[in-house]
Amino acid sequence: MFLKMFGFGISIIGLKMSSPSKRREMDVMKLMMSDYTVETINDGLNEFNVEFHGPKDSLYEGGFWKIRVELPDAYPYKSPSIGFVNKIFHPNVDELSGSVCLDVINQSWSPMFDLLNVFEVFLPQLLLYPNPSDPLNGDAASLMMKDRKLYDQKVKEYCERYAKREHIANMTPEEESDEEHTSDEESDPSDDDDDIAGHADP
């Protein structure tokens, strides 16, 4: 509370002297006490899933994604690893692995940031403002630049097929990788119907 009295907007000011393990515990606890559903893996705080909702006024509004978070031992001095578990069509998200291309996480991470920043600012900004010039999904980037109407349609199609609450509600950590590969295989026939060249699915 005293941080706000002195005008500091980022809570890390009072945490700089804390050990990485205590900072990790505090940041995860802040997520759990917020509106986010957090599912720990192997009863630890180094790896967990977070339920993330598509931001309002975006093509992804109404979508539900399970985000895998892995915290390195040196967190917050080293950035977390962030990935989408269920599929999303986005230029800066690898369709098969779910890896995210986001400079603030991959290159310019600072211990001043915390996990709430990731879910309340960084990921919503990523979905609101895709960057097709630095893609992880070349097909999505190309389609976005060449045919925005068809790109918008494809994004919404993926939301309907892969990002409903029921798609993540019954997923267990052990099933996630299998579910991802199964989704890739099942998507082939309909993806062919979409007539989008160079689709990333095998």
XYZ file of N, CA and C in Angstrom:
606
model
N 0.812 -1.198 0.000
C 0.000 0.000 0.000
C 0.856 1.264 0.000
N 1.977 1.221 0.750
C 2.777 2.438 0.867
C 3.387 2.836 -0.460
N 3.485 1.879 -1.392
C 4.074 2.191 -2.686
C 3.228 3.219 -3.431
N 1.899 3.093 -3.346
C 1.031 4.011 -4.056
C 1.120 5.411 -3.454
N 1.379 5.510 -2.151
C 1.480 6.805 -1.510
C 2.634 7.610 -2.088
N 3.692 6.899 -2.518
C 4.858 7.589 -3.057
C 4.821 7.635 -4.576
N 3.698 7.223 -5.178
C 3.526 7.378 -6.612
C 4.163 6.294 -7.447
N 4.575 5.208 -6.839
C 5.182 4.132 -7.617
C 4.080 3.219 -8.120
N 3.983 3.095 -9.448
C 2.910 2.310 -10.030
C 3.216 0.835 -10.122
N 4.476 0.440 -9.917
C 4.849 -0.959 -10.094
C 5.305 -1.516 -8.756
N 4.698 -2.610 -8.361
C 4.901 -3.129 -7.010
C 6.286 -3.698 -6.774
N 7.084 -3.839 -7.810
C 8.397 -4.450 -7.663
C 9.327 -3.613 -6.789
N 9.034 -2.324 -6.634
C 9.934 -1.447 -5.874
C 10.232 -2.028 -4.505
N 9.212 -2.534 -3.851
C 9.404 -3.063 -2.514
C 9.866 -4.501 -2.481
N 10.113 -5.094 -3.689
C 10.452 -6.514 -3.747
C 11.881 -6.761 -4.199
N 12.611 -5.706 -4.500
C 13.932 -5.880 -5.080
C 14.863 -6.672 -4.176
N 14.660 -6.575 -2.873
C 15.552 -7.271 -1.964
C 15.079 -8.695 -1.678
N 13.903 -9.071 -2.216
C 13.377 -10.410 -1.980
C 14.103 -11.421 -2.846
N 14.138 -12.654 -2.392
C 14.755 -13.710 -3.178
C 13.853 -14.052 -4.343
N 14.438 -14.634 -5.432
C 13.606 -15.035 -6.575
C 12.479 -15.982 -6.183
N 12.734 -16.888 -5.224
C 11.681 -17.831 -4.853
C 10.504 -17.128 -4.184
N 10.795 -16.152 -3.320
C 9.704 -15.419 -2.674
C 8.963 -14.537 -3.676
N 9.696 -13.958 -4.600
C 9.055 -13.141 -5.639
C 8.152 -14.030 -6.499
N 8.621 -15.230 -6.820
C 7.814 -16.161 -7.608
C 6.506 -16.477 -6.885
N 6.626 -16.787 -5.593
C 5.439 -17.114 -4.807
C 4.462 -15.942 -4.774
N 4.986 -14.739 -4.611
C 4.132 -13.572 -4.523
C 3.420 -13.312 -5.844
N 4.140 -13.436 -6.968
C 3.543 -13.156 -8.266
C 2.473 -14.186 -8.620
N 2.731 -15.446 -8.312
C 1.729 -16.480 -8.578
C 0.511 -16.270 -7.686
N 0.757 -15.899 -6.434
C -0.352 -15.644 -5.521
C -1.202 -14.470 -6.005
N -0.558 -13.448 -6.562
C -1.302 -12.307 -7.095
C -2.211 -12.739 -8.241
N -1.730 -13.666 -9.064
C -2.577 -14.185 -10.136
C -3.768 -14.947 -9.565
N -3.490 -15.784 -8.563
C -4.550 -16.595 -7.972
C -5.599 -15.736 -7.276
N -5.189 -14.594 -6.762
C -6.118 -13.711 -6.057
C -6.841 -12.774 -7.022
N -6.442 -12.803 -8.289
C -7.098 -11.966 -9.295
C -8.213 -12.762 -9.957
N -8.634 -12.321 -11.122
C -9.726 -12.987 -11.826
C -9.252 -14.142 -12.688
N -7.994 -14.512 -12.576
C -7.453 -15.573 -13.423
C -7.507 -16.928 -12.717
N -7.863 -17.952 -13.488
C -7.855 -19.313 -12.985
C -6.464 -19.895 -13.206
N -5.804 -20.290 -12.128
C -4.436 -20.811 -12.190
C -4.447 -22.284 -11.813
N -3.832 -23.094 -12.655
C -3.766 -24.536 -12.440
C -2.296 -24.942 -12.345
N -1.840 -25.251 -11.151
C -0.433 -25.617 -10.982
C -0.177 -27.018 -11.539
N 1.058 -27.242 -11.936
C 1.473 -28.529 -12.502
C 2.516 -29.140 -11.576
N 2.324 -30.391 -11.227
C 3.254 -31.110 -10.342
C 3.381 -30.436 -8.975
N 2.317 -29.756 -8.545
C 2.270 -29.152 -7.210
C 3.378 -28.142 -6.957
N 3.902 -27.559 -8.031
C 4.951 -26.559 -7.854
C 4.530 -25.231 -8.441
N 5.398 -24.225 -8.278
C 5.106 -22.897 -8.787
C 5.984 -22.536 -9.981
N 6.768 -23.494 -10.459
C 7.618 -23.213 -11.611
C 6.879 -23.389 -12.928
N 5.815 -24.161 -12.906
C 5.074 -24.446 -14.131
C 3.592 -24.537 -13.809
N 2.776 -23.804 -14.588
C 1.343 -23.801 -14.324
C 0.614 -23.272 -15.560
N -0.693 -23.484 -15.578
C -1.544 -22.994 -16.653
C -2.440 -21.880 -16.123
N -2.724 -20.925 -16.979
C -3.591 -19.807 -16.628
C -4.670 -19.680 -17.693
N -5.930 -19.536 -17.266
C -7.016 -19.322 -18.219
C -7.020 -17.861 -18.651
N -6.952 -17.668 -19.958
C -6.859 -16.315 -20.520
C -8.016 -16.086 -21.485
N -8.667 -14.930 -21.374
C -9.804 -14.589 -22.221
C -9.376 -13.596 -23.288
N -9.885 -13.782 -24.503
C -9.586 -12.828 -25.560
C -10.039 -11.427 -25.178
N -9.225 -10.419 -25.473
C -9.562 -9.047 -25.051
C -10.782 -8.496 -25.783
N -11.494 -7.613 -25.107
C -12.647 -6.966 -25.718
C -12.221 -6.131 -26.925
N -13.155 -5.987 -27.861
C -12.932 -5.186 -29.067
C -11.818 -5.756 -29.928
N -11.590 -7.056 -29.825
C -10.619 -7.723 -30.691
C -11.314 -8.874 -31.402
N -10.656 -9.420 -32.425
C -11.189 -10.585 -33.127
C -11.284 -11.790 -32.198
N -10.527 -11.762 -31.118
C -10.445 -12.902 -30.205
C -11.406 -12.784 -29.027
N -12.220 -11.736 -29.006
C -13.178 -11.559 -27.915
C -14.114 -12.761 -27.826
N -14.323 -13.263 -26.626
C -15.165 -14.430 -26.424
C -14.410 -15.743 -26.438
N -13.115 -15.693 -26.785
C -12.296 -16.905 -26.806
C -11.683 -17.191 -25.455
N -11.425 -18.480 -25.199
C -10.791 -18.919 -23.960
C -9.539 -19.719 -24.328
N -8.426 -19.354 -23.732
C -7.190 -20.086 -23.983
C -6.544 -20.491 -22.664
N -5.923 -21.651 -22.707
C -5.097 -22.079 -21.590
C -3.659 -21.710 -21.945
N -3.041 -20.901 -21.095
C -1.680 -20.432 -21.319
C -0.731 -21.180 -20.392
N 0.272 -21.835 -20.975
C 1.281 -22.518 -20.183
C 2.360 -21.515 -19.788
N 2.648 -21.454 -18.507
C 3.671 -20.548 -17.993
C 4.758 -21.374 -17.311
N 5.996 -21.125 -17.675
C 7.139 -21.759 -17.016
C 8.054 -20.661 -16.485
N 8.311 -20.709 -15.186
C 9.159 -19.699 -14.550
C 10.547 -20.277 -14.324
N 11.577 -19.656 -14.875
C 12.944 -20.120 -14.627
C 13.348 -19.880 -13.184
N 14.379 -20.556 -12.734
C 14.836 -20.390 -11.359
C 15.212 -18.939 -11.062
N 15.685 -18.226 -12.080
C 16.143 -16.847 -11.883
C 15.026 -15.818 -12.032
N 13.769 -16.260 -12.224
C 12.663 -15.303 -12.303
C 12.596 -14.473 -11.010
N 12.421 -13.165 -11.085
C 12.004 -12.330 -12.206
C 13.135 -11.718 -13.027
N 14.367 -12.117 -12.736
C 15.490 -11.545 -13.478
C 15.625 -12.172 -14.865
N 15.006 -13.314 -15.035
C 14.901 -13.954 -16.336
C 13.428 -14.105 -16.666
N 13.077 -13.906 -17.925
C 11.669 -13.838 -18.317
C 10.990 -15.206 -18.246
N 9.668 -15.212 -18.036
C 8.915 -16.460 -18.066
C 8.776 -16.959 -19.496
N 8.521 -18.252 -19.617
C 8.208 -18.848 -20.916
C 6.689 -18.933 -21.023
N 6.141 -18.379 -22.121
C 4.693 -18.277 -22.291
C 4.284 -18.994 -23.581
N 3.226 -19.806 -23.510
C 2.753 -20.477 -24.715
C 1.272 -20.799 -24.649
N 0.603 -20.726 -25.790
C -0.804 -21.103 -25.891
C -0.914 -22.617 -25.980
N -1.788 -23.214 -25.168
C -1.983 -24.660 -25.195
C -2.966 -25.053 -26.291
N -4.161 -24.441 -26.292
C -5.077 -24.697 -27.392
C -4.789 -23.721 -28.534
N -5.204 -24.084 -29.728
C -4.752 -23.405 -30.932
C -5.346 -22.006 -31.088
N -4.544 -21.153 -31.726
C -4.950 -19.780 -32.026
C -4.325 -19.404 -33.354
N -5.057 -18.651 -34.169
C -4.547 -18.195 -35.462
C -4.095 -16.753 -35.296
N -2.779 -16.566 -35.272
C -2.211 -15.243 -34.991
C -0.804 -15.200 -35.589
N -0.425 -14.096 -36.233
C 0.901 -14.015 -36.860
C 2.061 -14.240 -35.909
N 1.885 -13.880 -34.640
C 3.004 -13.925 -33.695
C 2.923 -15.074 -32.702
N 2.099 -16.083 -33.023
C 1.996 -17.287 -32.206
C 2.199 -18.498 -33.099
N 3.175 -19.328 -32.777
C 3.408 -20.545 -33.548
C 2.208 -21.477 -33.428
N 1.657 -21.866 -34.564
C 0.410 -22.630 -34.536
C 0.584 -24.011 -33.924
N 1.739 -24.625 -34.097
C 1.940 -25.986 -33.611
C 2.412 -26.025 -32.161
N 3.365 -25.176 -31.804
C 3.919 -25.220 -30.449
C 3.223 -24.269 -29.485
N 2.557 -23.232 -30.011
C 1.926 -22.231 -29.156
C 2.882 -21.165 -28.651
N 4.147 -21.228 -29.072
C 5.136 -20.245 -28.632
C 4.739 -18.841 -29.072
N 5.100 -17.866 -28.254
C 4.717 -16.476 -28.483
C 5.932 -15.647 -28.872
N 5.774 -14.826 -29.900
C 6.823 -13.882 -30.286
C 6.432 -12.512 -29.757
N 7.033 -12.139 -28.647
C 6.694 -10.878 -27.987
C 7.976 -10.290 -27.414
N 8.400 -9.150 -27.966
C 9.687 -8.568 -27.600
C 9.819 -8.333 -26.103
N 8.740 -7.868 -25.467
C 8.834 -7.510 -24.051
C 9.118 -8.744 -23.195
N 8.771 -9.920 -23.682
C 9.071 -11.160 -22.955
C 10.377 -11.770 -23.439
N 10.579 -11.799 -24.751
C 11.729 -12.501 -25.303
C 13.019 -11.694 -25.270
N 12.920 -10.352 -25.321
C 14.134 -9.554 -25.459
C 14.290 -8.466 -24.392
N 13.214 -7.764 -24.094
C 13.352 -6.591 -23.226
C 12.701 -6.785 -21.860
N 12.643 -8.035 -21.407
C 12.063 -8.302 -20.096
C 12.843 -7.604 -18.986
N 12.125 -7.135 -17.987
C 12.734 -6.483 -16.835
C 12.122 -7.060 -15.562
N 12.909 -7.160 -14.481
C 12.324 -7.613 -13.209
C 11.273 -6.656 -12.661
N 11.140 -5.482 -13.275
C 10.068 -4.577 -12.876
C 8.708 -5.114 -13.308
N 8.679 -6.021 -14.294
C 7.429 -6.611 -14.748
C 7.061 -7.795 -13.870
N 5.762 -8.109 -13.839
C 5.330 -9.298 -13.124
C 4.318 -10.068 -13.977
N 3.768 -11.146 -13.437
C 2.870 -11.993 -14.212
C 1.559 -11.292 -14.542
N 1.113 -10.408 -13.668
C -0.099 -9.653 -13.988
C 0.114 -8.765 -15.202
N 1.313 -8.210 -15.349
C 1.619 -7.439 -16.553
C 1.462 -8.300 -17.802
N 1.920 -9.548 -17.701
C 1.839 -10.457 -18.853
C 0.387 -10.652 -19.278
N -0.492 -10.914 -18.304
C -1.864 -11.278 -18.640
C -2.810 -10.088 -18.772
N -2.463 -8.976 -18.163
C -3.343 -7.818 -18.245
C -2.907 -6.809 -19.299
N -1.640 -6.874 -19.714
C -1.135 -5.887 -20.672
C -0.523 -6.552 -21.900
N 0.509 -7.372 -21.698
C 1.302 -7.866 -22.822
C 0.506 -8.768 -23.771
N -0.168 -9.786 -23.230
C -0.940 -10.680 -24.097
C -2.146 -9.986 -24.741
N -2.917 -9.186 -23.983
C -3.994 -8.455 -24.660
C -3.489 -7.551 -25.782
N -2.374 -6.869 -25.567
C -1.814 -6.018 -26.614
C -1.393 -6.843 -27.825
N -0.858 -8.029 -27.578
C -0.448 -8.911 -28.669
C -1.645 -9.279 -29.542
N -2.779 -9.599 -28.923
C -3.954 -9.997 -29.686
C -4.655 -8.803 -30.341
N -4.562 -7.653 -29.710
C -5.177 -6.459 -30.284
C -4.375 -5.907 -31.458
N -3.057 -6.041 -31.397
C -2.194 -5.428 -32.403
C -1.170 -6.431 -32.926
N -1.598 -7.364 -33.779
C -0.656 -8.338 -34.354
C 0.406 -7.625 -35.192
N 1.586 -8.240 -35.248
C 2.689 -7.675 -36.029
C 3.095 -8.667 -37.117
N 2.528 -8.550 -38.319
C 2.829 -9.517 -39.376
C 4.244 -9.408 -39.935
N 4.965 -8.357 -39.590
C 6.327 -8.198 -40.097
C 7.343 -9.008 -39.301
N 6.922 -9.595 -38.173
C 7.821 -10.408 -37.344
C 7.079 -11.677 -36.930
N 6.763 -12.545 -37.918
C 5.823 -13.637 -37.653
C 6.460 -14.914 -37.127
N 5.678 -15.665 -36.361
C 5.960 -17.059 -36.063
C 5.031 -17.962 -36.874
N 3.921 -17.417 -37.293
C 2.988 -18.116 -38.176
C 2.967 -17.360 -39.500
N 3.770 -17.835 -40.446
C 3.892 -17.144 -41.719
C 2.598 -17.091 -42.509
N 1.780 -18.141 -42.389
C 0.515 -18.170 -43.114
C -0.428 -17.085 -42.612
N -0.507 -16.944 -41.275
C -1.367 -15.919 -40.703
C -0.877 -14.523 -41.090
N 0.439 -14.321 -41.046
C 0.999 -13.014 -41.391
C 0.729 -12.672 -42.848
N 0.959 -13.650 -43.739
C 0.737 -13.419 -45.167
C -0.731 -13.123 -45.451
N -1.616 -13.898 -44.845
C -3.047 -13.703 -45.079
C -3.510 -12.356 -44.546
N -2.975 -11.965 -43.394
C -3.354 -10.675 -42.801
C -2.992 -9.526 -43.725
N -1.829 -9.614 -44.380
C -1.376 -8.532 -45.240
C -2.061 -8.547 -46.610
N -2.432 -9.758 -47.092
C -2.982 -9.873 -48.441
C -4.505 -9.795 -48.488
N -5.168 -10.325 -47.475
C -6.638 -10.397 -47.503
C -7.153 -10.309 -46.078
N -7.345 -9.090 -45.603
C -7.702 -8.900 -44.203
C -9.072 -9.505 -43.879
N -9.989 -9.450 -44.829
C -11.319 -10.006 -44.579
C -11.238 -11.518 -44.357
N -10.465 -12.213 -45.189
C -10.314 -13.656 -45.045
C -9.535 -14.000 -43.781
N -8.553 -13.151 -43.439
C -7.800 -13.330 -42.201
C -8.725 -13.234 -40.989
N -9.565 -12.216 -40.970
C -10.512 -12.051 -39.856
C -11.420 -13.271 -39.737
N -11.864 -13.778 -40.868
C -12.729 -14.956 -40.878
C -12.006 -16.170 -40.305
N -10.731 -16.319 -40.672
C -9.943 -17.456 -40.198
C -9.717 -17.382 -38.687
N -9.442 -16.184 -38.174
C -9.260 -16.001 -36.739
C -10.519 -16.424 -35.992
N -11.668 -15.954 -36.463
C -12.925 -16.274 -35.797
C -13.250 -17.757 -35.895
N -12.883 -18.373 -37.021
C -13.098 -19.806 -37.183
C -12.299 -20.594 -36.139
N -11.051 -20.199 -35.930
C -10.224 -20.872 -34.929
C -10.791 -20.675 -33.527
N -11.303 -19.485 -33.265
C -11.912 -19.243 -31.959
C -13.091 -20.183 -31.732
N -13.895 -20.382 -32.765
C -15.055 -21.260 -32.639
C -14.643 -22.717 -32.464
N -13.602 -23.129 -33.156
C -13.217 -24.542 -33.176
C -12.317 -24.950 -32.019
N -11.522 -23.997 -31.510
C -10.504 -24.381 -30.532
C -10.522 -23.572 -29.236
N -11.294 -22.489 -29.164
C -11.153 -21.579 -28.027
C -12.468 -21.327 -27.302
N -13.303 -22.337 -27.206
C -14.481 -22.248 -26.366
C -14.145 -22.810 -24.992
N -14.916 -22.401 -23.990
C -14.624 -22.836 -22.623
C -14.571 -24.359 -22.509
N -15.463 -25.041 -23.239
C -15.476 -26.501 -23.137
C -14.211 -27.134 -23.706
N -13.509 -26.398 -24.569
C -12.280 -26.942 -25.143
C -11.152 -27.015 -24.122
N -11.207 -26.167 -23.097
C -10.129 -26.163 -22.105
C -10.566 -26.706 -20.757
N -11.890 -26.806 -20.544
C -12.390 -27.159 -19.216
C -11.928 -28.537 -18.765
N -11.879 -29.491 -19.684
C -11.569 -30.862 -19.305
C -10.153 -31.280 -19.661
N -9.320 -30.328 -20.081
C -7.947 -30.662 -20.431
C -7.108 -30.816 -19.174
N -6.365 -31.922 -19.077
C -5.431 -32.130 -17.979
C -4.030 -31.890 -18.500
N -3.062 -31.592 -17.630
C -1.695 -31.373 -18.095
C -1.155 -32.535 -18.911
N -1.544 -33.776 -18.552
C -1.033 -34.931 -19.258
C -1.633 -35.048 -20.655
N -2.833 -34.497 -20.840
C -3.530 -34.638 -22.110
C -3.219 -33.515 -23.085
N -2.605 -32.443 -22.622
C -2.493 -31.254 -23.445
C -1.704 -31.467 -24.719
N -0.551 -32.129 -24.633
C 0.243 -32.315 -25.839
C -0.461 -33.227 -26.823
N -1.121 -34.269 -26.316
C -1.869 -35.159 -27.193
C -3.027 -34.419 -27.847
N -3.705 -33.569 -27.087
C -4.837 -32.806 -27.606
C -4.393 -31.894 -28.719
N -3.207 -31.305 -28.555
C -2.708 -30.379 -29.562
C -2.463 -31.098 -30.872
N -1.806 -32.279 -30.809
C -1.517 -33.012 -32.028
C -2.795 -33.536 -32.660
N -3.745 -33.967 -31.830
C -5.018 -34.447 -32.360
C -5.741 -33.337 -33.098
N -5.727 -32.132 -32.549
C -6.385 -31.005 -33.196
C -5.756 -30.724 -34.552
N -4.420 -30.841 -34.633
C -3.744 -30.597 -35.899
C -4.207 -31.578 -36.957
N -4.304 -32.873 -36.565
C -4.682 -33.885 -37.524
C -6.121 -33.715 -37.964
N -7.013 -33.386 -37.017
C -8.416 -33.277 -37.351
C -8.704 -32.059 -38.202
N -7.818 -31.075 -38.201
C -8.099 -29.835 -38.898
C -7.787 -29.911 -40.379
N -7.086 -30.955 -40.821
C -6.641 -31.007 -42.208
C -7.767 -30.899 -43.231
N -8.834 -31.721 -43.148
C -9.852 -31.665 -44.193
C -10.511 -30.299 -44.314
N -10.905 -29.704 -43.207
C -11.584 -28.418 -43.277
C -10.632 -27.318 -43.681
N -9.342 -27.458 -43.295
C -8.380 -26.439 -43.691
C -8.188 -26.441 -45.199
N -8.250 -27.650 -45.796
C -8.149 -27.729 -47.240
C -9.326 -27.014 -47.888
N -10.498 -27.148 -47.260
C -11.683 -26.490 -47.790
C -11.537 -24.984 -47.766
N -10.754 -24.497 -46.801
C -10.564 -23.049 -46.698
C -9.748 -22.501 -47.848
N -9.003 -23.421 -48.521
C -8.227 -23.044 -49.689
C -7.220 -21.953 -49.366
N -6.531 -22.138 -48.246
C -5.470 -21.209 -47.862
C -4.138 -21.913 -48.086
N -3.340 -21.411 -49.003
C -2.089 -22.077 -49.362
C -1.080 -21.988 -48.248
N -0.228 -23.025 -48.159
C 0.886 -22.988 -47.240
C 0.489 -23.139 -45.789
N -0.633 -23.803 -45.510
C -1.069 -23.963 -44.118
C -0.011 -24.726 -43.323
N 0.215 -24.325 -42.095
C 1.321 -24.877 -41.303
C 1.062 -26.280 -40.801
N -0.209 -26.719 -40.800
C -0.485 -28.059 -40.268
C 0.125 -29.116 -41.166
N 0.670 -30.176 -40.567
C 1.259 -31.241 -41.377
C 0.186 -31.984 -42.176
